Amino acid sequence: MTEPLKEMGSSIRSKYDEDDTPASFTILIRTSSDSCSDGPVEKISVMIRDDDGRATDKQALRYSHTHSTPFQKGHTDMFVMTNQPSLGPLTNFEIHYDGHKEPLGTPWKFHTVVVFHHENGRVYNFQTDEKQSSECVSVLICKDDGVQAMPIKLRDPFF
């Protein structure tokens, strides 16, 4: 019997360091050029899950760091999640359509979702998993184990 997925993260303690530093994630979402120009009519929230089933808090994406109006046709928006529970390697990304219950992709469609995991320095690319998705939630799965974007530990260049 599989354990049910947790709604919230399990702890704020880092999996990677011996401190209580909360985790951070940078999220890039590219809106499809097939999407309507008005953006989503409902509130968009996201959750990120790791290989142990732990999850970030469900966070609404309201303010893009790259555009004054998020989710516009053909734009890539950057969002940052901070003060989140520490996660291991990422496996799932959930997009929750809060508010109006409209079929997926109407009127807003995403093209690409990329997440940078600040703790382990990896970049994860996600693709839609139609089997796990529903009318209110798009579930995306990681395409790979993540690309190492930052060295885990740099050597001292003077020794």
mmCIF file of C-alpha atoms in Angstrom:
data_model
loop_
_atom_site.group_PDB
_atom_site.id
_atom_site.type_symbol
_atom_site.label_atom_id
_atom_site.label_comp_id
_atom_site.label_asym_id
_atom_site.label_seq_id
_atom_site.Cartn_x
_atom_site.Cartn_y
_atom_site.Cartn_z
ATOM 1 C CA MET A 1 0.000 0.000 0.000
ATOM 2 C CA THR A 2 1.421 3.381 -0.979
ATOM 3 C CA GLU A 3 1.573 6.206 1.493
ATOM 4 C CA PRO A 4 -0.676 9.198 0.626
ATOM 5 C CA LEU A 5 1.115 12.315 -0.584
ATOM 6 C CA LYS A 6 1.681 14.969 2.056
ATOM 7 C CA GLU A 7 0.071 18.359 1.542
ATOM 8 C CA MET A 8 2.846 20.310 3.237
ATOM 9 C CA GLY A 9 6.592 19.895 3.664
ATOM 10 C CA SER A 10 7.802 17.708 6.501
ATOM 11 C CA SER A 11 10.524 19.894 8.007
ATOM 12 C CA ILE A 12 12.468 23.043 7.434
ATOM 13 C CA ARG A 13 15.840 21.377 8.240
ATOM 14 C CA SER A 14 18.154 21.165 5.261
ATOM 15 C CA LYS A 15 18.911 17.757 3.749
ATOM 16 C CA TYR A 16 22.203 19.100 2.432
ATOM 17 C CA ASP A 17 23.670 21.171 5.259
ATOM 18 C CA GLU A 18 23.809 20.740 9.020
ATOM 19 C CA ASP A 19 21.805 23.882 9.696
ATOM 20 C CA ASP A 20 18.234 25.095 9.775
ATOM 21 C CA THR A 21 18.450 27.106 6.580
ATOM 22 C CA PRO A 22 15.148 26.932 4.681
ATOM 23 C CA ALA A 23 15.198 25.873 1.050
ATOM 24 C CA SER A 24 14.609 28.078 -1.991
ATOM 25 C CA PHE A 25 13.534 27.298 -5.545
ATOM 26 C CA THR A 26 13.516 29.422 -8.700
ATOM 27 C CA ILE A 27 10.721 28.514 -11.118
ATOM 28 C CA LEU A 28 10.642 29.417 -14.809
ATOM 29 C CA ILE A 29 7.289 28.960 -16.555
ATOM 30 C CA ARG A 30 6.971 29.700 -20.250
ATOM 31 C CA THR A 31 3.438 30.385 -21.424
ATOM 32 C CA SER A 32 2.593 28.766 -24.750
ATOM 33 C CA SER A 33 2.211 30.948 -27.826
ATOM 34 C CA ASP A 34 -1.057 28.987 -28.360
ATOM 35 C CA SER A 35 -2.432 30.406 -25.113
ATOM 36 C CA CYS A 36 -4.958 33.228 -25.085
ATOM 37 C CA SER A 37 -3.463 36.672 -24.530
ATOM 38 C CA ASP A 38 -5.388 37.345 -21.300
ATOM 39 C CA GLY A 39 -3.546 34.760 -19.184
ATOM 40 C CA PRO A 40 -5.261 32.465 -16.691
ATOM 41 C CA VAL A 41 -8.600 33.508 -15.229
ATOM 42 C CA GLU A 42 -8.006 31.531 -12.056
ATOM 43 C CA LYS A 43 -5.290 31.767 -9.424
ATOM 44 C CA ILE A 44 -2.285 29.566 -10.222
ATOM 45 C CA SER A 45 -0.572 27.820 -7.294
ATOM 46 C CA VAL A 46 2.284 25.327 -7.355
ATOM 47 C CA MET A 47 3.818 22.595 -5.211
ATOM 48 C CA ILE A 48 7.105 20.772 -5.755
ATOM 49 C CA ARG A 49 7.654 17.174 -4.557
ATOM 50 C CA ASP A 50 10.796 15.128 -4.067
ATOM 51 C CA ASP A 51 11.611 11.431 -4.435
ATOM 52 C CA ASP A 52 10.495 10.735 -0.819
ATOM 53 C CA GLY A 53 7.064 12.365 -1.310
ATOM 54 C CA ARG A 54 7.917 15.469 0.728
ATOM 55 C CA ALA A 55 6.525 18.715 -0.668
ATOM 56 C CA THR A 56 6.927 22.466 -0.532
ATOM 57 C CA ASP A 57 4.073 24.570 0.727
ATOM 58 C CA LYS A 58 1.407 25.257 -1.893
ATOM 59 C CA GLN A 59 2.299 28.741 -3.130
ATOM 60 C CA ALA A 60 0.299 31.097 -5.328
ATOM 61 C CA LEU A 61 2.241 32.563 -8.267
ATOM 62 C CA ARG A 62 1.191 36.182 -8.343
ATOM 63 C CA TYR A 63 4.303 38.247 -9.001
ATOM 64 C CA SER A 64 6.704 37.459 -11.816
ATOM 65 C CA HIS A 65 10.269 38.753 -11.478
ATOM 66 C CA THR A 66 10.511 39.129 -15.256
ATOM 67 C CA HIS A 67 7.174 40.677 -16.316
ATOM 68 C CA SER A 68 4.737 43.052 -14.652
ATOM 69 C CA THR A 69 1.817 40.848 -15.767
ATOM 70 C CA PRO A 70 2.561 37.123 -15.444
ATOM 71 C CA PHE A 71 1.484 34.346 -17.818
ATOM 72 C CA GLN A 72 1.273 36.403 -20.988
ATOM 73 C CA LYS A 73 1.366 34.603 -24.336
ATOM 74 C CA GLY A 74 4.921 33.545 -25.286
ATOM 75 C CA HIS A 75 6.559 35.021 -22.144
ATOM 76 C CA THR A 76 8.790 33.235 -19.661
ATOM 77 C CA ASP A 77 8.058 34.234 -16.076
ATOM 78 C CA MET A 78 10.398 33.736 -13.135
ATOM 79 C CA PHE A 79 9.051 33.068 -9.648
ATOM 80 C CA VAL A 80 10.994 32.403 -6.443
ATOM 81 C CA MET A 81 9.803 30.206 -3.580
ATOM 82 C CA THR A 82 11.643 30.888 -0.314
ATOM 83 C CA ASN A 83 11.403 29.615 3.270
ATOM 84 C CA GLN A 84 10.393 26.176 2.047
ATOM 85 C CA PRO A 85 11.048 22.741 3.555
ATOM 86 C CA SER A 86 14.219 21.037 2.416
ATOM 87 C CA LEU A 87 13.663 18.534 -0.396
ATOM 88 C CA GLY A 88 15.776 15.820 -1.969
ATOM 89 C CA PRO A 89 15.948 15.219 -5.731
ATOM 90 C CA LEU A 90 12.812 16.663 -7.358
ATOM 91 C CA THR A 91 10.333 14.363 -9.094
ATOM 92 C CA ASN A 92 6.970 16.170 -9.428
ATOM 93 C CA PHE A 93 5.714 19.685 -10.050
ATOM 94 C CA GLU A 94 2.015 20.407 -9.537
ATOM 95 C CA ILE A 95 0.141 23.359 -11.027
ATOM 96 C CA HIS A 96 -3.120 23.951 -9.128
ATOM 97 C CA TYR A 97 -5.887 25.910 -10.829
ATOM 98 C CA ASP A 98 -7.617 27.518 -7.859
ATOM 99 C CA GLY A 99 -10.922 29.299 -8.215
ATOM 100 C CA HIS A 100 -12.707 28.782 -11.514
ATOM 101 C CA LYS A 101 -12.870 25.131 -12.548
ATOM 102 C CA GLU A 102 -12.110 25.247 -16.255
ATOM 103 C CA PRO A 103 -10.708 22.414 -18.361
ATOM 104 C CA LEU A 104 -6.925 22.250 -18.491
ATOM 105 C CA GLY A 105 -5.410 24.478 -21.112
ATOM 106 C CA THR A 106 -8.458 26.754 -21.357
ATOM 107 C CA PRO A 107 -7.712 29.568 -21.727
ATOM 108 C CA TRP A 108 -4.113 29.433 -20.380
ATOM 109 C CA LYS A 109 -1.511 26.890 -21.548
ATOM 110 C CA PHE A 110 2.020 26.476 -20.257
ATOM 111 C CA HIS A 111 4.830 25.406 -22.574
ATOM 112 C CA THR A 112 7.829 24.719 -20.347
ATOM 113 C CA VAL A 113 8.494 24.410 -16.608
ATOM 114 C CA VAL A 114 12.058 24.508 -15.253
ATOM 115 C CA VAL A 115 12.995 24.549 -11.542
ATOM 116 C CA PHE A 116 16.363 25.470 -10.029
ATOM 117 C CA HIS A 117 16.871 23.733 -6.657
ATOM 118 C CA HIS A 118 19.112 26.152 -4.717
ATOM 119 C CA GLU A 119 20.219 23.573 -2.126
ATOM 120 C CA ASN A 120 21.634 20.954 -4.465
ATOM 121 C CA GLY A 121 22.466 23.262 -7.401
ATOM 122 C CA ARG A 122 20.474 21.226 -9.935
ATOM 123 C CA VAL A 123 18.140 22.382 -12.688
ATOM 124 C CA TYR A 124 15.090 20.171 -13.316
ATOM 125 C CA ASN A 125 12.987 20.101 -16.506
ATOM 126 C CA PHE A 126 9.395 18.932 -16.160
ATOM 127 C CA GLN A 127 6.891 17.475 -18.633
ATOM 128 C CA THR A 128 3.141 16.880 -18.256
ATOM 129 C CA ASP A 129 1.907 13.531 -16.954
ATOM 130 C CA GLU A 130 -1.634 13.271 -18.338
ATOM 131 C CA LYS A 131 -2.406 10.134 -16.261
ATOM 132 C CA GLN A 132 -1.932 11.937 -12.940
ATOM 133 C CA SER A 133 -3.411 15.290 -14.029
ATOM 134 C CA SER A 134 -7.005 16.310 -13.393
ATOM 135 C CA GLU A 135 -9.290 19.239 -14.206
ATOM 136 C CA CYS A 136 -7.933 21.252 -11.272
ATOM 137 C CA VAL A 137 -4.282 20.080 -11.154
ATOM 138 C CA SER A 138 -1.632 19.570 -13.821
ATOM 139 C CA VAL A 139 0.976 17.093 -12.611
ATOM 140 C CA LEU A 140 4.366 17.287 -14.265
ATOM 141 C CA ILE A 141 7.154 14.761 -13.840
ATOM 142 C CA CYS A 142 10.869 15.370 -14.041
ATOM 143 C CA LYS A 143 12.409 14.395 -17.383
ATOM 144 C CA ASP A 144 15.732 13.417 -15.785
ATOM 145 C CA ASP A 145 17.738 13.551 -12.528
ATOM 146 C CA GLY A 146 18.430 17.239 -12.970
ATOM 147 C CA VAL A 147 21.446 18.886 -14.514
ATOM 148 C CA GLN A 148 24.180 19.986 -12.122
ATOM 149 C CA ALA A 149 24.286 23.742 -12.628
ATOM 150 C CA MET A 150 26.467 24.692 -9.673
ATOM 151 C CA PRO A 151 29.456 22.771 -8.290
ATOM 152 C CA ILE A 152 28.542 21.042 -5.035
ATOM 153 C CA LYS A 153 31.736 22.228 -3.347
ATOM 154 C CA LEU A 154 34.506 24.362 -4.782
ATOM 155 C CA ARG A 155 38.092 23.620 -3.830
ATOM 156 C CA ASP A 156 40.209 26.381 -2.392
ATOM 157 C CA PRO A 157 42.118 27.679 -5.457
ATOM 158 C CA PHE A 158 45.116 28.793 -3.327
ATOM 159 C CA PHE A 159 46.058 25.342 -1.995
#
